[in-house]
mmCIF file of C-alpha atoms in Angstrom:
data_model
loop_
_atom_site.group_PDB
_atom_site.id
_atom_site.type_symbol
_atom_site.label_atom_id
_atom_site.label_comp_id
_atom_site.label_asym_id
_atom_site.label_seq_id
_atom_site.Cartn_x
_atom_site.Cartn_y
_atom_site.Cartn_z
ATOM 1 C CA UNK A 21 29.313 -15.169 -12.276
ATOM 2 C CA UNK A 22 27.680 -17.671 -9.840
ATOM 3 C CA UNK A 23 25.462 -18.436 -12.889
ATOM 4 C CA UNK A 24 28.742 -18.899 -14.850
ATOM 5 C CA UNK A 25 30.165 -21.400 -12.698
ATOM 6 C CA UNK A 26 26.654 -23.700 -12.286
ATOM 7 C CA UNK A 27 26.985 -23.916 -16.254
ATOM 8 C CA UNK A 28 30.439 -25.121 -16.734
ATOM 9 C CA UNK A 29 29.449 -27.735 -13.663
ATOM 10 C CA UNK A 30 26.345 -28.468 -15.879
ATOM 11 C CA UNK A 31 23.608 -27.665 -12.993
ATOM 12 C CA UNK A 32 21.705 -25.787 -15.171
ATOM 13 C CA UNK A 33 18.812 -25.757 -12.966
ATOM 14 C CA UNK A 34 20.859 -23.568 -10.283
ATOM 15 C CA UNK A 35 22.203 -21.423 -13.192
ATOM 16 C CA UNK A 36 18.663 -20.535 -14.332
ATOM 17 C CA UNK A 37 18.052 -19.554 -10.774
ATOM 18 C CA UNK A 38 21.105 -17.603 -10.498
ATOM 19 C CA UNK A 39 20.801 -15.668 -13.869
ATOM 20 C CA UNK A 40 17.146 -15.337 -13.004
ATOM 21 C CA UNK A 41 18.341 -13.302 -9.387
ATOM 22 C CA UNK A 42 20.846 -10.998 -11.775
ATOM 23 C CA UNK A 43 17.739 -10.124 -13.599
ATOM 24 C CA UNK A 44 15.817 -8.818 -10.881
ATOM 25 C CA UNK A 45 18.431 -6.555 -9.920
ATOM 26 C CA UNK A 46 16.949 -4.265 -13.041
ATOM 27 C CA UNK A 47 20.746 -2.870 -13.656
ATOM 28 C CA UNK A 48 20.956 0.011 -16.314
ATOM 29 C CA UNK A 49 23.284 -1.897 -18.303
ATOM 30 C CA UNK A 50 21.567 -3.325 -21.369
ATOM 31 C CA UNK A 51 25.039 -5.270 -22.257
ATOM 32 C CA UNK A 52 25.133 -6.890 -19.172
ATOM 33 C CA UNK A 53 20.954 -7.758 -19.127
ATOM 34 C CA UNK A 54 21.419 -9.177 -22.659
ATOM 35 C CA UNK A 55 24.433 -11.454 -21.922
ATOM 36 C CA UNK A 56 21.957 -12.606 -18.531
ATOM 37 C CA UNK A 57 19.060 -13.382 -20.608
ATOM 38 C CA UNK A 58 21.475 -15.133 -23.334
ATOM 39 C CA UNK A 59 23.063 -16.738 -20.709
ATOM 40 C CA UNK A 60 19.687 -18.060 -19.271
ATOM 41 C CA UNK A 61 18.274 -18.956 -22.315
ATOM 42 C CA UNK A 62 21.685 -21.004 -22.898
ATOM 43 C CA UNK A 63 20.580 -23.124 -19.507
ATOM 44 C CA UNK A 64 16.999 -23.352 -20.560
ATOM 45 C CA UNK A 65 17.884 -25.066 -23.771
ATOM 46 C CA UNK A 66 20.198 -27.593 -22.353
ATOM 47 C CA UNK A 67 17.268 -28.471 -19.700
ATOM 48 C CA UNK A 68 14.884 -29.112 -23.001
ATOM 49 C CA UNK A 69 12.877 -25.426 -22.061
ATOM 50 C CA UNK A 70 12.839 -24.585 -25.628
ATOM 51 C CA UNK A 71 10.207 -21.805 -25.628
ATOM 52 C CA UNK A 72 11.347 -20.440 -22.439
ATOM 53 C CA UNK A 73 14.960 -20.316 -24.163
ATOM 54 C CA UNK A 74 13.623 -18.752 -26.808
ATOM 55 C CA UNK A 75 11.823 -15.898 -25.039
ATOM 56 C CA UNK A 76 15.124 -14.992 -23.351
ATOM 57 C CA UNK A 77 16.807 -14.772 -26.810
ATOM 58 C CA UNK A 78 14.249 -12.597 -27.980
ATOM 59 C CA UNK A 79 14.741 -10.387 -24.675
ATOM 60 C CA UNK A 80 18.354 -10.724 -25.431
ATOM 61 C CA UNK A 81 17.675 -9.278 -29.048
ATOM 62 C CA UNK A 82 15.468 -6.821 -28.321
ATOM 63 C CA UNK A 83 18.678 -5.130 -25.840
ATOM 64 C CA UNK A 84 21.143 -5.955 -28.472
ATOM 65 C CA UNK A 85 19.975 -6.197 -31.716
ATOM 66 C CA UNK A 86 23.605 -7.773 -33.198
ATOM 67 C CA UNK A 87 24.222 -10.031 -30.321
ATOM 68 C CA UNK A 88 25.145 -13.207 -32.370
ATOM 69 C CA UNK A 89 24.850 -15.626 -29.318
ATOM 70 C CA UNK A 90 20.929 -14.574 -28.719
ATOM 71 C CA UNK A 91 20.484 -14.876 -32.356
ATOM 72 C CA UNK A 92 22.147 -18.618 -32.878
ATOM 73 C CA UNK A 93 20.179 -19.365 -29.470
ATOM 74 C CA UNK A 94 16.971 -18.166 -31.135
ATOM 75 C CA UNK A 95 17.212 -20.046 -34.350
ATOM 76 C CA UNK A 96 18.262 -23.092 -32.585
ATOM 77 C CA UNK A 97 14.996 -23.080 -30.231
ATOM 78 C CA UNK A 98 12.927 -22.546 -33.377
ATOM 79 C CA UNK A 99 14.493 -25.572 -34.781
ATOM 80 C CA UNK A 100 13.844 -27.225 -31.964
ATOM 81 C CA UNK A 101 9.977 -26.384 -32.060
ATOM 82 C CA UNK A 102 9.985 -27.282 -35.648
ATOM 83 C CA UNK A 103 9.286 -23.367 -36.383
ATOM 84 C CA UNK A 104 11.280 -23.775 -39.762
ATOM 85 C CA UNK A 105 10.313 -20.485 -41.103
ATOM 86 C CA UNK A 106 11.219 -18.525 -38.151
ATOM 87 C CA UNK A 107 14.160 -20.667 -37.489
ATOM 88 C CA UNK A 108 15.085 -19.385 -41.355
ATOM 89 C CA UNK A 109 14.171 -15.933 -40.732
ATOM 90 C CA UNK A 110 16.483 -15.694 -37.276
ATOM 91 C CA UNK A 111 19.636 -17.201 -39.392
ATOM 92 C CA UNK A 112 19.122 -14.511 -42.029
ATOM 93 C CA UNK A 113 19.305 -11.760 -39.746
ATOM 94 C CA UNK A 114 22.360 -13.432 -38.173
ATOM 95 C CA UNK A 115 24.091 -13.731 -41.214
ATOM 96 C CA UNK A 116 23.328 -10.057 -42.124
ATOM 97 C CA UNK A 117 25.621 -9.671 -39.334
ATOM 98 C CA UNK A 118 28.425 -12.345 -39.989
ATOM 99 C CA UNK A 119 27.757 -13.937 -43.340
ATOM 100 C CA UNK A 120 30.107 -16.763 -42.728
ATOM 101 C CA UNK A 121 29.054 -17.902 -39.066
ATOM 102 C CA UNK A 122 29.129 -21.617 -39.155
ATOM 103 C CA UNK A 123 26.289 -22.217 -37.002
ATOM 104 C CA UNK A 124 23.725 -20.072 -38.509
ATOM 105 C CA UNK A 125 24.764 -21.250 -42.357
ATOM 106 C CA UNK A 126 24.236 -25.143 -41.116
ATOM 107 C CA UNK A 127 21.070 -23.883 -39.270
ATOM 108 C CA UNK A 128 19.742 -22.467 -42.495
ATOM 109 C CA UNK A 129 20.255 -25.280 -44.613
ATOM 110 C CA UNK A 130 19.222 -27.792 -42.114
ATOM 111 C CA UNK A 131 15.648 -25.701 -41.854
ATOM 112 C CA UNK A 132 15.189 -25.534 -45.778
ATOM 113 C CA UNK A 133 15.459 -28.771 -45.539
ATOM 114 C CA UNK A 134 13.061 -29.794 -42.873
ATOM 115 C CA UNK A 135 10.629 -27.338 -44.214
ATOM 116 C CA UNK A 136 10.525 -28.685 -47.762
ATOM 117 C CA UNK A 137 9.703 -32.360 -46.217
ATOM 118 C CA UNK A 138 7.365 -30.676 -43.553
ATOM 119 C CA UNK A 139 5.472 -29.515 -46.955
ATOM 120 C CA UNK A 140 5.564 -32.967 -48.599
ATOM 121 C CA UNK A 141 4.145 -34.620 -45.501
ATOM 122 C CA UNK A 142 1.065 -32.357 -45.604
ATOM 123 C CA UNK A 143 0.066 -34.457 -48.738
ATOM 124 C CA UNK A 144 0.099 -37.722 -46.928
ATOM 125 C CA UNK A 145 -2.942 -39.226 -45.370
ATOM 126 C CA UNK A 146 -2.722 -39.327 -41.424
ATOM 127 C CA UNK A 147 -1.884 -43.049 -40.480
ATOM 128 C CA UNK A 148 -4.239 -44.936 -37.956
ATOM 129 C CA UNK A 149 -2.877 -45.282 -34.418
ATOM 130 C CA UNK A 150 -2.229 -48.641 -32.767
ATOM 131 C CA UNK A 151 -1.719 -50.052 -29.726
ATOM 132 C CA UNK A 152 1.806 -51.476 -28.948
ATOM 133 C CA UNK A 153 2.443 -53.943 -25.954
ATOM 134 C CA UNK A 154 4.750 -53.256 -23.004
ATOM 135 C CA UNK A 155 6.661 -56.290 -23.820
ATOM 136 C CA UNK A 156 7.860 -54.739 -27.008
ATOM 137 C CA UNK A 157 9.980 -52.068 -24.885
ATOM 138 C CA UNK A 158 11.748 -55.095 -23.225
ATOM 139 C CA UNK A 159 11.992 -56.398 -19.833
ATOM 140 C CA UNK A 160 14.466 -53.640 -18.443
ATOM 141 C CA UNK A 161 12.039 -50.901 -19.399
ATOM 142 C CA UNK A 162 8.991 -52.673 -18.339
ATOM 143 C CA UNK A 163 10.151 -53.091 -14.869
ATOM 144 C CA UNK A 164 10.830 -48.988 -14.794
ATOM 145 C CA UNK A 165 7.525 -48.092 -16.585
ATOM 146 C CA UNK A 166 4.890 -49.850 -14.861
ATOM 147 C CA UNK A 167 1.897 -49.859 -16.684
ATOM 148 C CA UNK A 168 2.548 -47.122 -19.211
ATOM 149 C CA UNK A 169 0.297 -47.409 -22.049
ATOM 150 C CA UNK A 170 1.354 -46.103 -25.358
ATOM 151 C CA UNK A 171 -0.870 -45.044 -28.295
ATOM 152 C CA UNK A 172 1.497 -44.989 -31.015
ATOM 153 C CA UNK A 173 1.700 -43.597 -34.904
ATOM 154 C CA UNK A 174 3.473 -46.194 -37.230
ATOM 155 C CA UNK A 175 6.349 -44.132 -39.332
ATOM 156 C CA UNK A 176 5.947 -43.619 -42.762
ATOM 157 C CA UNK A 177 7.894 -46.261 -45.123
ATOM 158 C CA UNK A 178 9.975 -43.273 -47.008
ATOM 159 C CA UNK A 179 12.747 -42.613 -45.168
ATOM 160 C CA UNK A 180 13.442 -39.225 -46.589
ATOM 161 C CA UNK A 181 10.477 -37.746 -45.392
ATOM 162 C CA UNK A 182 10.286 -39.339 -41.871
ATOM 163 C CA UNK A 183 11.884 -36.362 -39.964
ATOM 164 C CA UNK A 184 8.975 -34.653 -40.061
ATOM 165 C CA UNK A 185 6.699 -37.449 -38.676
ATOM 166 C CA UNK A 186 5.321 -38.125 -35.214
ATOM 167 C CA UNK A 187 6.824 -41.784 -35.537
ATOM 168 C CA UNK A 188 7.853 -44.129 -32.693
ATOM 169 C CA UNK A 189 10.498 -47.019 -33.141
ATOM 170 C CA UNK A 190 10.923 -49.030 -29.793
ATOM 171 C CA UNK A 191 13.836 -50.752 -30.572
ATOM 172 C CA UNK A 192 16.889 -50.293 -28.252
ATOM 173 C CA UNK A 193 14.202 -48.437 -26.093
ATOM 174 C CA UNK A 194 14.473 -45.352 -28.399
ATOM 175 C CA UNK A 195 11.152 -43.340 -29.257
ATOM 176 C CA UNK A 196 11.206 -40.471 -31.829
ATOM 177 C CA UNK A 197 8.362 -38.017 -31.444
ATOM 178 C CA UNK A 198 7.190 -35.132 -33.858
ATOM 179 C CA UNK A 199 9.755 -32.921 -32.146
ATOM 180 C CA UNK A 200 12.951 -35.096 -32.723
ATOM 181 C CA UNK A 201 13.322 -35.706 -28.888
ATOM 182 C CA UNK A 202 13.702 -39.595 -27.841
ATOM 183 C CA UNK A 203 12.627 -41.083 -24.605
ATOM 184 C CA UNK A 204 15.787 -42.904 -23.597
ATOM 185 C CA UNK A 205 17.246 -44.740 -20.337
ATOM 186 C CA UNK A 206 19.967 -42.952 -18.397
ATOM 187 C CA UNK A 207 22.988 -44.840 -17.046
ATOM 188 C CA UNK A 208 21.084 -45.876 -14.103
ATOM 189 C CA UNK A 209 18.246 -47.302 -15.432
ATOM 190 C CA UNK A 210 15.832 -44.834 -15.422
ATOM 191 C CA UNK A 211 13.506 -43.215 -18.670
ATOM 192 C CA UNK A 212 13.787 -39.820 -19.476
ATOM 193 C CA UNK A 213 11.094 -38.582 -21.749
ATOM 194 C CA UNK A 214 10.512 -35.456 -23.837
ATOM 195 C CA UNK A 215 6.930 -33.763 -22.503
ATOM 196 C CA UNK A 216 4.951 -30.848 -23.997
ATOM 197 C CA UNK A 217 3.266 -28.342 -21.437
ATOM 198 C CA UNK A 218 0.279 -26.801 -23.455
ATOM 199 C CA UNK A 219 -0.966 -23.155 -22.280
ATOM 200 C CA UNK A 220 -4.722 -23.152 -23.959
ATOM 201 C CA UNK A 221 -5.367 -19.779 -22.644
ATOM 202 C CA UNK A 222 -2.449 -18.119 -24.580
ATOM 203 C CA UNK A 223 -1.996 -20.900 -27.299
ATOM 204 C CA UNK A 224 1.489 -21.302 -25.965
ATOM 205 C CA UNK A 225 3.900 -24.237 -25.441
ATOM 206 C CA UNK A 226 7.159 -25.422 -23.604
ATOM 207 C CA UNK A 227 8.965 -28.483 -24.156
ATOM 208 C CA UNK A 228 10.985 -30.180 -22.549
ATOM 209 C CA UNK A 229 13.088 -32.722 -24.155
ATOM 210 C CA UNK A 230 14.281 -35.098 -20.990
ATOM 211 C CA UNK A 231 11.985 -34.922 -18.408
ATOM 212 C CA UNK A 232 13.242 -37.536 -15.903
ATOM 213 C CA UNK A 233 10.600 -40.115 -14.692
ATOM 214 C CA UNK A 234 11.273 -39.312 -10.907
ATOM 215 C CA UNK A 235 11.065 -35.759 -11.405
ATOM 216 C CA UNK A 236 8.070 -33.852 -10.105
ATOM 217 C CA UNK A 237 6.182 -31.372 -12.180
ATOM 218 C CA UNK A 238 6.706 -29.069 -9.377
ATOM 219 C CA UNK A 239 10.368 -28.875 -9.757
ATOM 220 C CA UNK A 240 9.999 -28.088 -13.780
ATOM 221 C CA UNK A 241 7.415 -25.597 -13.153
ATOM 222 C CA UNK A 242 9.801 -23.931 -10.348
ATOM 223 C CA UNK A 243 12.431 -23.367 -13.002
ATOM 224 C CA UNK A 244 10.542 -22.776 -16.097
ATOM 225 C CA UNK A 245 8.238 -19.916 -14.089
ATOM 226 C CA UNK A 246 11.396 -18.794 -12.509
ATOM 227 C CA UNK A 247 10.432 -15.183 -14.497
ATOM 228 C CA UNK A 248 7.310 -14.579 -15.816
ATOM 229 C CA UNK A 249 7.004 -15.155 -19.441
ATOM 230 C CA UNK A 250 6.474 -11.931 -21.953
ATOM 231 C CA UNK A 251 3.238 -13.557 -22.863
ATOM 232 C CA UNK A 252 1.811 -13.321 -19.204
ATOM 233 C CA UNK A 253 0.850 -9.663 -19.062
ATOM 234 C CA UNK A 254 -1.451 -10.071 -16.331
ATOM 235 C CA UNK A 255 1.494 -11.835 -14.251
ATOM 236 C CA UNK A 256 -0.731 -14.881 -12.958
ATOM 237 C CA UNK A 257 1.273 -17.794 -14.136
ATOM 238 C CA UNK A 258 2.924 -18.394 -11.078
ATOM 239 C CA UNK A 259 3.853 -22.307 -10.096
ATOM 240 C CA UNK A 260 1.491 -22.041 -7.109
ATOM 241 C CA UNK A 261 -1.193 -20.606 -9.031
ATOM 242 C CA UNK A 262 -1.161 -23.561 -11.724
ATOM 243 C CA UNK A 263 -3.370 -26.594 -12.206
ATOM 244 C CA UNK A 264 -2.191 -29.237 -14.629
ATOM 245 C CA UNK A 265 -4.413 -31.627 -16.516
ATOM 246 C CA UNK A 266 -4.547 -34.239 -18.723
ATOM 247 C CA UNK A 267 -7.098 -35.280 -21.275
ATOM 248 C CA UNK A 268 -8.739 -38.844 -21.715
ATOM 249 C CA UNK A 269 -9.643 -38.266 -25.391
ATOM 250 C CA UNK A 270 -11.702 -41.585 -25.542
ATOM 251 C CA UNK A 271 -13.828 -40.687 -23.015
ATOM 252 C CA UNK A 272 -13.732 -36.729 -23.301
ATOM 253 C CA UNK A 273 -12.682 -36.486 -19.751
ATOM 254 C CA UNK A 274 -10.019 -34.144 -17.942
ATOM 255 C CA UNK A 275 -8.082 -35.662 -15.031
ATOM 256 C CA UNK A 276 -6.415 -33.272 -12.815
ATOM 257 C CA UNK A 277 -2.708 -34.069 -11.800
ATOM 258 C CA UNK A 278 -1.082 -33.330 -8.831
ATOM 259 C CA UNK A 279 1.975 -31.042 -9.354
ATOM 260 C CA UNK A 280 3.989 -32.936 -6.270
ATOM 261 C CA UNK A 281 3.904 -35.928 -8.284
ATOM 262 C CA UNK A 282 6.579 -37.300 -10.329
ATOM 263 C CA UNK A 283 5.998 -38.181 -14.216
ATOM 264 C CA UNK A 284 6.469 -41.676 -13.643
ATOM 265 C CA UNK A 285 3.249 -41.565 -11.368
ATOM 266 C CA UNK A 286 1.166 -39.756 -13.764
ATOM 267 C CA UNK A 287 2.107 -42.112 -16.851
ATOM 268 C CA UNK A 288 1.006 -44.963 -14.465
ATOM 269 C CA UNK A 289 -2.635 -43.642 -14.184
ATOM 270 C CA UNK A 290 -4.930 -45.970 -15.568
ATOM 271 C CA UNK A 291 -6.397 -43.247 -18.161
ATOM 272 C CA UNK A 292 -3.155 -41.758 -19.288
ATOM 273 C CA UNK A 293 -2.009 -42.825 -22.913
ATOM 274 C CA UNK A 294 1.157 -41.812 -24.389
ATOM 275 C CA UNK A 295 0.676 -40.602 -27.862
ATOM 276 C CA UNK A 296 3.742 -40.755 -30.253
ATOM 277 C CA UNK A 297 6.173 -41.113 -27.356
ATOM 278 C CA UNK A 298 5.408 -37.600 -25.966
ATOM 279 C CA UNK A 299 3.501 -37.092 -22.520
ATOM 280 C CA UNK A 300 1.377 -33.767 -22.929
ATOM 281 C CA UNK A 301 -0.176 -31.756 -19.883
ATOM 282 C CA UNK A 302 -2.315 -28.702 -20.117
ATOM 283 C CA UNK A 303 -1.735 -25.641 -17.518
ATOM 284 C CA UNK A 304 -4.223 -23.311 -16.647
ATOM 285 C CA UNK A 305 -4.519 -20.727 -13.808
ATOM 286 C CA UNK A 306 -6.600 -21.962 -10.638
ATOM 287 C CA UNK A 307 -10.503 -20.348 -10.843
ATOM 288 C CA UNK A 308 -9.658 -18.023 -13.743
ATOM 289 C CA UNK A 309 -12.548 -17.262 -16.161
ATOM 290 C CA UNK A 310 -10.500 -18.887 -18.810
ATOM 291 C CA UNK A 311 -10.185 -21.806 -17.073
ATOM 292 C CA UNK A 312 -14.003 -21.674 -15.885
ATOM 293 C CA UNK A 313 -14.974 -21.601 -19.752
ATOM 294 C CA UNK A 314 -12.399 -24.347 -20.877
ATOM 295 C CA UNK A 315 -13.956 -26.673 -18.667
ATOM 296 C CA UNK A 316 -17.406 -25.787 -18.909
ATOM 297 C CA UNK A 317 -19.416 -28.936 -20.264
ATOM 298 C CA UNK A 318 -16.513 -31.176 -19.764
ATOM 299 C CA UNK A 319 -16.324 -34.077 -17.092
ATOM 300 C CA UNK A 320 -13.495 -32.960 -14.772
ATOM 301 C CA UNK A 321 -11.825 -35.431 -12.448
ATOM 302 C CA UNK A 322 -10.369 -33.231 -9.586
ATOM 303 C CA UNK A 323 -7.727 -34.440 -6.979
#
């Protein structure tokens, strides 16, 4: 009930925490647990944590295979993650339960279209990257952004297949990235960026659609890992155990990120380049065998 109240107030971070506390009680009612997972997934979805939202949808469906809300949420998560084949499979599963469910019918059609577009894109040559001057963003964005360096890919001229391209258009301060999310100015003149978290040890990702430039990384980690993800079988992906890095591809060097820093502080680093409108960070477990192997032979700039 507490989670539902926070959700109604659009305080999705607190809703996630409340639903997580409910799940920790480990009640024996599968129906209630399915609702808790579904509702937490909805809150995660609104925060842009699509991978976490999908994990909750999966768990809810295991508890209640006919739970349409969980199936719809899973399909929508796969759409945001550009897993169109998986989105279609989830839609078909839901339509077997209710063949007239409007949201599933619409999502199924959209996934079909985008899947075809992606196949068409596979035959296109990879566009060359180029640097774009900060002045292109407009004076108000420059004032907020400081020395943010954008490494962008020009969009394809064919409008009908542009949905699947990693493209960016700076008109009106909106940037389209490969996931379809956009960097935008809020009412207070602050930038909100789509941000991608990579977990190389498990080949998993988390995508945050709107990461406020003045939000700290640790705050997002606390929400994303309020409950350990199902792929973390060793239960070691705790916010306090994680190290964040970004890669300087030009120099083939790694830079450690202070989790207490804001996104803006990281983006203003002299060696950070935002590719295709989507800041990206890698998350690894401190002193883990995988981490030591991953950094072997690489130059790493530690905090």
